[in-house]
Amino acid sequence: MAQMMYRDAVRSTIFEAMEQDDRVVVLGEDVVGGMGTAGGPEAIGGIWSTSTGFYDRFGPDRVIDTPISESAIVGAAGGLALAGKKPVAELMFADFIGVSLDQIWNQIAKFRYMFGGKSTCPAIIRMAYGAGFNAAAQHSQSVHQFLTAMPGLKVVMPSTPEDVRGLLREALRGDDPVIFLEHKALYGVTGEVPDGDYTIPFGHARLARAGQDLTLVATGLMVGRCEVAADTLAKDGIGCDVIDLRTTSPLDEEAVLDSIEVTGRLVVVDEAPQRCSLATDIAALAAQKAFASLKAPVEMVCAPHSPVPFAAELEREYLPSADKIEAAARKALAWR
Amino acid sequence: MQLSREQMLQAYRRMKVIREFEERLHVDIATGAIAGFTHLYCGQEAVAVGVCEHLDVEDKIVSTHRGHGHCLAKGCDVEGMMKEIWGSREGLCKGKGGSMHIADTDVGMLGANGIVGAGAPIAVGAALAAKLDGKGKVAITFSGDGACNQGTTFEAMNLAVVTKAPCVFVFENNHYSEHTGFDYAVGTQKDIASRAEAFGMQVWRADGTDFFAVHDTMRELLDYVRAGNGPAAVEFDTERFFGHFEGDPQRYRGEGELDRIRATRDCLKNFRKNVVSAKLLTDSDLDEIDAAVLDQIEAAVAAAKAAERPTAADVLTDVYVTY
Ligand SMILES: Cc1ncc(C[n+]2csc(CCOP(=O)(O)OP(=O)(O)O)c2C)c(N)n1
Ligand SMILES: [Mg+2]
């Protein structure tokens, strides 16, 4: 066991994969940082420090600093993958996916199916998502909800450094396109990371807290907020399952359904607005497959139906908080 | 064409407002009083002002993440902007947008933009609207040397050419896109204007740290566009005095680079040197403006600090007109 920061978990896992497999190629804006300047390559070393040292070790053919061209970055990742490489592309902010959406949605996600299963496209598209930095409407969004709705993509949302390493390794060893969503607020979080070459299979949720009275379901940054709420409720003798989905596609339905069967009460937490969200997806799952177990209406704690606001007061209100999660839990528990 | 005394004083004042606005933000961001991602325009003032002095409220501009200078030059209210950047409910955008999203359609400022390359197509649309209205108005998009690599910029240039839209592509080449050098990221390794030329546009080039060069170039360019000749492009060579964003360690800069550009490529110093040595204005004319501008910025900051904060109830306003 070692202590590791979330961002270092990203960096070290990719670095190790590049050492082991020369098909692994990294590309993105400022992933080298300093190209064409007096300071030279690696003067900065990546905005999120998730690619520091790559260029010095692996050189310009495998560590490709790109101009600002998200459509070409993602498209090139698709092409590299179709041609037998293992690209790890970075979108600096998840919001920039808008610029590259065709290449993700109509191209990478669909190649294998359209080509009758003949091809693989193991492109990994990493991106930093999430609110909490007063970065406003175009640098704060969550994008998992609509990517999860695209057949052909796997969508990963690690909440701990341990999961970053296990899930990223799984992505690197797999043959499918993977969207790897890193929450900006988690980059600086440190956690225990097991030694060795472990992987975490997709579609297997993690039970972050165990209890009998209520089921809390979340991903990414929201997992920690559920844990805080669960710990508060525990002081009143209320036990919560906190289910960290880890991947939203594939989805570990069983983990959710098994928990609801015991607790009968479900609160889903999602950083995105509620309409057509992960929250409504999980609520629908419960309604469809655990109807008889439910003792209370499903509660959802989501962002409001608005873009992400700038001012601190507004953004604080925008994001689901531990307090709001606790209140929703108490509401579900109070039902009859 | 010689500018009048009033025109010169106004241009200097506008550049100085931008400079001091930004210098003050630099201070208030460092203390943590202002949150968010802020990109300062310091060093590039002559471009925004040299362009916008030719425009009236019916001409439109579309800006970038580094938008404060464009907003101020186009006539956005200083205090309203300061309040916005401080996240106040009294801000120009009610604290919803912040530094990267300042806009005021009343003065023809169609928005700063957090998405690099998003502005150019929007400007083409505004230009097509101006063409429909037939009053000789134009739309201007400001783009950086980084944004010129975005497909949206290419598409916008071609669309403007084929539709003969009265659109002006102003490229501010400050030699960096974030931490990457122009020489690396722009494949032509030559300039941006030649790209625009390849799309079929008339192009101009000028020193973006010389207000008079910018102003003269834009007069010629805008005469051409307003006469119905279709779009045009211009590349201004300029400098950014601060980091890409506030907090940037700037390790990509050369030894002494910042001191050098502050000493030799400062558009405000150059302006002063020019007009004083040509006896068009005196040092005391300009000193008077300097003092007044500092007071104005100080007052704007005081107002921003005292301004009303937004509340939870404001989150869901203005998502739609009706819903
Ligand atoms: C679509 C998109 N990609 C990347 C970014 C991140 N980013 C913000 S500004 C910037 C550099 C822009 O460079 P340039 O166009 O030269 O403008 P400058 O910053 O020099 O004013 C980058 C990469 C972004 N905001 N939007
Ligand atoms: Mg630039």
XYZ file of C-alpha atoms in Angstrom, chain B:
323
model
C -5.295 60.754 -41.526
C -4.457 62.783 -38.450
C -6.572 62.133 -35.352
C -8.031 65.075 -33.497
C -6.807 65.949 -30.026
C -10.082 64.648 -28.571
C -9.781 61.365 -30.466
C -6.254 60.838 -29.218
C -7.162 61.621 -25.638
C -10.113 59.255 -25.822
C -8.039 56.441 -27.298
C -5.360 56.850 -24.641
C -7.944 56.949 -21.921
C -9.590 53.745 -23.172
C -6.264 51.911 -23.320
C -5.378 53.156 -19.871
C -8.721 52.006 -18.460
C -8.048 48.510 -19.777
C -4.494 48.544 -18.412
C -5.457 49.647 -14.929
C -8.541 47.445 -14.833
C -6.309 44.459 -15.497
C -3.444 45.512 -13.234
C -5.943 45.870 -10.417
C -7.525 42.466 -11.123
C -4.048 40.968 -11.005
C -3.722 42.264 -7.447
C -7.191 41.257 -6.280
C -6.911 37.783 -7.773
C -3.569 37.177 -6.061
C -5.138 37.834 -2.663
C -7.968 35.413 -3.411
C -10.598 38.151 -3.319
C -11.689 37.230 -6.847
C -12.373 33.622 -7.760
C -12.517 31.755 -11.043
C -10.360 31.572 -14.164
C -9.229 35.004 -15.271
C -7.189 35.778 -18.388
C -5.753 39.280 -18.444
C -5.515 41.370 -21.592
C -2.666 43.630 -20.446
C -0.223 44.342 -23.273
C -2.793 44.015 -26.069
C -4.775 47.222 -25.381
C -3.840 48.941 -28.639
C -5.577 46.206 -30.604
C -8.924 46.342 -28.826
C -8.992 50.130 -28.787
C -7.495 50.635 -32.245
C -10.218 48.367 -33.639
C -13.197 49.497 -31.600
C -12.602 53.243 -32.007
C -13.922 52.723 -35.545
C -17.161 51.089 -34.424
C -20.512 52.317 -33.199
C -23.066 50.426 -31.091
C -24.650 48.857 -34.141
C -21.389 47.202 -35.152
C -20.927 43.923 -33.311
C -17.914 42.271 -31.780
C -17.397 38.727 -30.530
C -14.621 38.136 -28.052
C -12.605 35.388 -26.369
C -11.637 34.048 -22.953
C -9.264 37.054 -22.796
C -12.145 39.431 -23.277
C -11.977 42.295 -20.783
C -10.136 44.594 -23.173
C -12.553 43.999 -26.025
C -15.530 44.592 -23.725
C -14.130 47.828 -22.331
C -13.114 49.089 -25.760
C -16.595 48.387 -27.124
C -18.183 50.384 -24.337
C -19.165 47.912 -21.636
C -19.572 49.679 -18.309
C -16.421 49.593 -16.169
C -18.261 49.253 -12.898
C -20.697 46.682 -14.290
C -17.767 44.601 -15.475
C -15.902 44.885 -12.206
C -19.021 43.814 -10.329
C -19.444 40.870 -12.677
C -15.903 39.677 -12.144
C -16.439 39.989 -8.395
C -19.534 37.779 -8.821
C -22.093 40.364 -7.806
C -25.774 40.274 -8.597
C -25.369 43.859 -9.856
C -22.765 42.757 -12.396
C -23.229 43.149 -16.116
C -24.354 39.500 -16.266
C -25.816 39.286 -12.742
C -22.875 37.218 -11.526
C -23.916 34.323 -13.758
C -21.101 34.583 -16.281
C -17.989 36.042 -14.679
C -14.765 37.023 -16.396
C -15.028 34.610 -19.331
C -18.618 35.421 -20.275
C -19.003 39.165 -20.110
C -21.427 40.468 -22.689
C -23.599 43.484 -23.302
C -25.684 43.257 -26.446
C -26.842 46.858 -25.883
C -23.390 48.071 -26.900
C -22.881 45.454 -29.618
C -20.710 43.214 -27.491
C -21.945 39.690 -28.187
C -19.894 37.975 -25.554
C -16.553 36.855 -24.313
C -16.254 33.107 -24.731
C -14.797 30.232 -22.768
C -14.619 27.969 -25.789
C -11.604 28.722 -27.955
C -12.686 29.149 -31.554
C -16.378 29.484 -30.761
C -16.529 33.172 -31.581
C -15.744 33.224 -35.284
C -18.905 31.472 -36.539
C -21.026 33.663 -34.259
C -19.465 36.757 -35.786
C -20.245 35.467 -39.279
C -23.890 35.174 -38.232
C -23.903 38.693 -36.872
C -22.265 39.891 -40.088
C -24.925 38.182 -42.174
C -27.563 39.948 -40.083
C -25.787 43.244 -40.754
C -25.782 42.433 -44.454
C -29.517 41.808 -44.350
C -30.054 45.109 -42.571
C -28.050 46.884 -45.265
C -26.777 49.752 -43.132
C -23.078 49.171 -43.720
C -22.477 47.681 -40.275
C -19.893 44.991 -39.599
C -19.200 42.176 -37.163
C -15.741 41.577 -35.772
C -14.346 38.443 -34.242
C -11.218 38.555 -32.109
C -9.176 35.357 -32.174
C -5.793 34.329 -30.849
C -2.943 32.491 -32.481
C -4.273 29.409 -30.711
C -7.862 29.852 -31.835
C -6.744 30.132 -35.446
C -6.032 26.363 -35.352
C -9.597 25.452 -34.485
C -11.792 24.017 -37.241
C -14.555 26.426 -36.321
C -12.305 29.324 -37.314
C -11.569 27.748 -40.704
C -15.238 27.036 -41.336
C -16.203 30.559 -40.354
C -13.629 32.108 -42.692
C -14.865 30.087 -45.631
C -18.515 30.732 -44.829
C -17.834 34.451 -44.608
C -16.064 34.398 -47.971
C -18.755 32.455 -49.819
C -21.535 34.605 -48.352
C -19.602 37.868 -48.704
C -20.427 38.603 -45.089
C -19.182 41.931 -43.705
C -17.127 40.068 -41.153
C -13.681 41.011 -39.875
C -11.341 38.377 -38.496
C -8.955 40.097 -36.110
C -6.127 37.768 -35.139
C -4.138 38.817 -32.083
C -0.872 36.961 -32.310
C 0.646 37.152 -28.832
C 2.910 34.191 -29.667
C 1.389 31.842 -27.130
C -1.641 29.634 -26.832
C -1.627 28.803 -23.184
C 1.913 27.389 -22.723
C 2.563 26.496 -26.328
C 4.546 28.652 -28.724
C 3.098 30.021 -31.954
C 5.996 28.530 -33.926
C 5.036 25.051 -32.826
C 1.263 25.192 -33.054
C 0.711 27.143 -36.269
C 1.953 24.835 -38.977
C 2.594 27.446 -41.581
C 5.343 28.771 -39.248
C 4.867 32.012 -41.052
C 1.829 33.903 -40.031
C -1.897 33.662 -39.574
C -2.853 36.235 -42.170
C -1.613 34.042 -45.007
C -4.079 31.386 -43.924
C -6.920 33.866 -44.105
C -5.614 34.945 -47.496
C -5.791 31.347 -48.670
C -9.493 31.330 -47.853
C -9.913 34.157 -50.321
C -9.848 37.182 -48.077
C -8.055 40.471 -48.341
C -5.628 40.617 -45.442
C -3.664 43.207 -43.492
C -0.824 42.959 -41.004
C 0.377 45.471 -38.431
C 2.241 45.972 -35.179
C -0.372 45.441 -32.484
C 1.612 47.355 -29.887
C 1.405 50.561 -31.925
C -2.022 52.133 -31.522
C -1.606 54.311 -34.590
C -0.638 51.374 -36.771
C -3.684 49.441 -35.606
C -5.978 52.403 -36.031
C -4.740 53.238 -39.537
C -4.896 49.621 -40.648
C -8.410 49.244 -39.391
C -9.571 52.391 -41.140
C -8.431 51.017 -44.454
C -9.758 47.539 -43.739
C -13.155 48.726 -42.554
C -13.566 51.046 -45.545
C -13.081 47.955 -47.673
C -15.548 45.802 -45.727
C -18.202 48.493 -45.290
C -18.097 49.086 -49.040
C -19.559 45.606 -49.513
C -16.434 43.750 -50.587
C -17.046 40.868 -48.194
C -14.923 39.754 -45.239
C -11.360 40.706 -44.407
C -8.719 39.601 -41.948
C -5.919 41.265 -40.070
C -3.092 39.917 -37.964
C -1.687 42.061 -35.178
C 1.617 41.147 -33.631
C 1.228 41.795 -29.928
C 2.305 40.791 -26.413
C 0.616 39.413 -23.336
C 2.167 40.872 -20.202
C 0.777 38.398 -17.697
C 0.449 34.616 -17.639
C -2.079 32.728 -19.705
C -4.356 32.727 -16.684
C -3.726 34.240 -13.280
C -1.519 31.775 -11.448
C 0.426 30.635 -14.525
C 4.095 30.100 -13.541
C 5.155 31.094 -17.106
C 8.202 28.847 -17.179
C 7.924 28.798 -20.969
C 9.085 32.441 -21.203
C 12.619 33.304 -22.204
C 15.166 34.882 -19.882
C 14.213 38.526 -19.315
C 11.353 38.275 -21.799
C 8.760 39.931 -19.594
C 11.050 42.842 -18.728
C 11.928 43.272 -22.369
C 8.366 43.354 -23.671
C 7.263 45.639 -20.838
C 10.144 47.981 -21.725
C 9.945 47.992 -25.498
C 6.543 46.682 -26.530
C 4.218 48.560 -24.190
C 1.509 50.192 -26.300
C 0.797 52.847 -23.686
C 4.429 53.887 -23.373
C 4.787 53.857 -27.147
C 1.694 56.002 -27.555
C 2.988 58.541 -25.052
C 6.412 58.670 -26.677
C 4.858 59.202 -30.100
C 2.398 61.932 -29.284
C 4.679 63.850 -26.925
C 7.661 63.869 -29.269
C 5.399 64.920 -32.155
C 3.999 67.628 -29.830
C 0.448 66.412 -30.379
C -0.215 65.995 -26.668
C 1.773 66.822 -23.560
C 2.895 64.618 -20.715
C 0.587 66.490 -18.417
C -2.418 65.794 -20.680
C -1.700 62.122 -20.265
C -0.784 62.293 -16.585
C -4.161 63.844 -15.949
C -5.849 60.887 -17.619
C -3.682 58.421 -15.710
C -4.792 59.890 -12.400
C -8.455 60.012 -13.365
C -8.397 56.414 -14.561
C -6.834 55.179 -11.330
C -9.623 56.907 -9.418
C -12.220 55.380 -11.698
C -10.861 51.871 -11.190
C -10.596 52.388 -7.440
C -14.223 53.507 -7.376
C -15.289 50.505 -9.459
C -13.566 48.126 -7.057
C -15.164 49.827 -4.061
C -18.558 49.546 -5.743
C -17.964 45.888 -6.581
C -17.016 45.099 -3.002
C -20.129 46.801 -1.677
C -22.478 45.403 -4.319
C -25.302 43.011 -3.583
C -24.463 39.311 -3.691
C -26.615 36.830 -5.573
C -28.782 34.406 -3.644
C -29.918 30.832 -4.137
C -33.136 32.075 -5.741
C -31.133 33.560 -8.610
C -29.820 30.205 -9.864
C -32.902 29.396 -11.906
C -33.598 32.831 -13.365
C -32.774 33.629 -17.014
C -32.407 30.038 -18.154
C -35.238 30.758 -20.603
C -37.307 33.747 -21.627
C -40.466 31.734 -20.926
C -40.785 28.121 -19.827
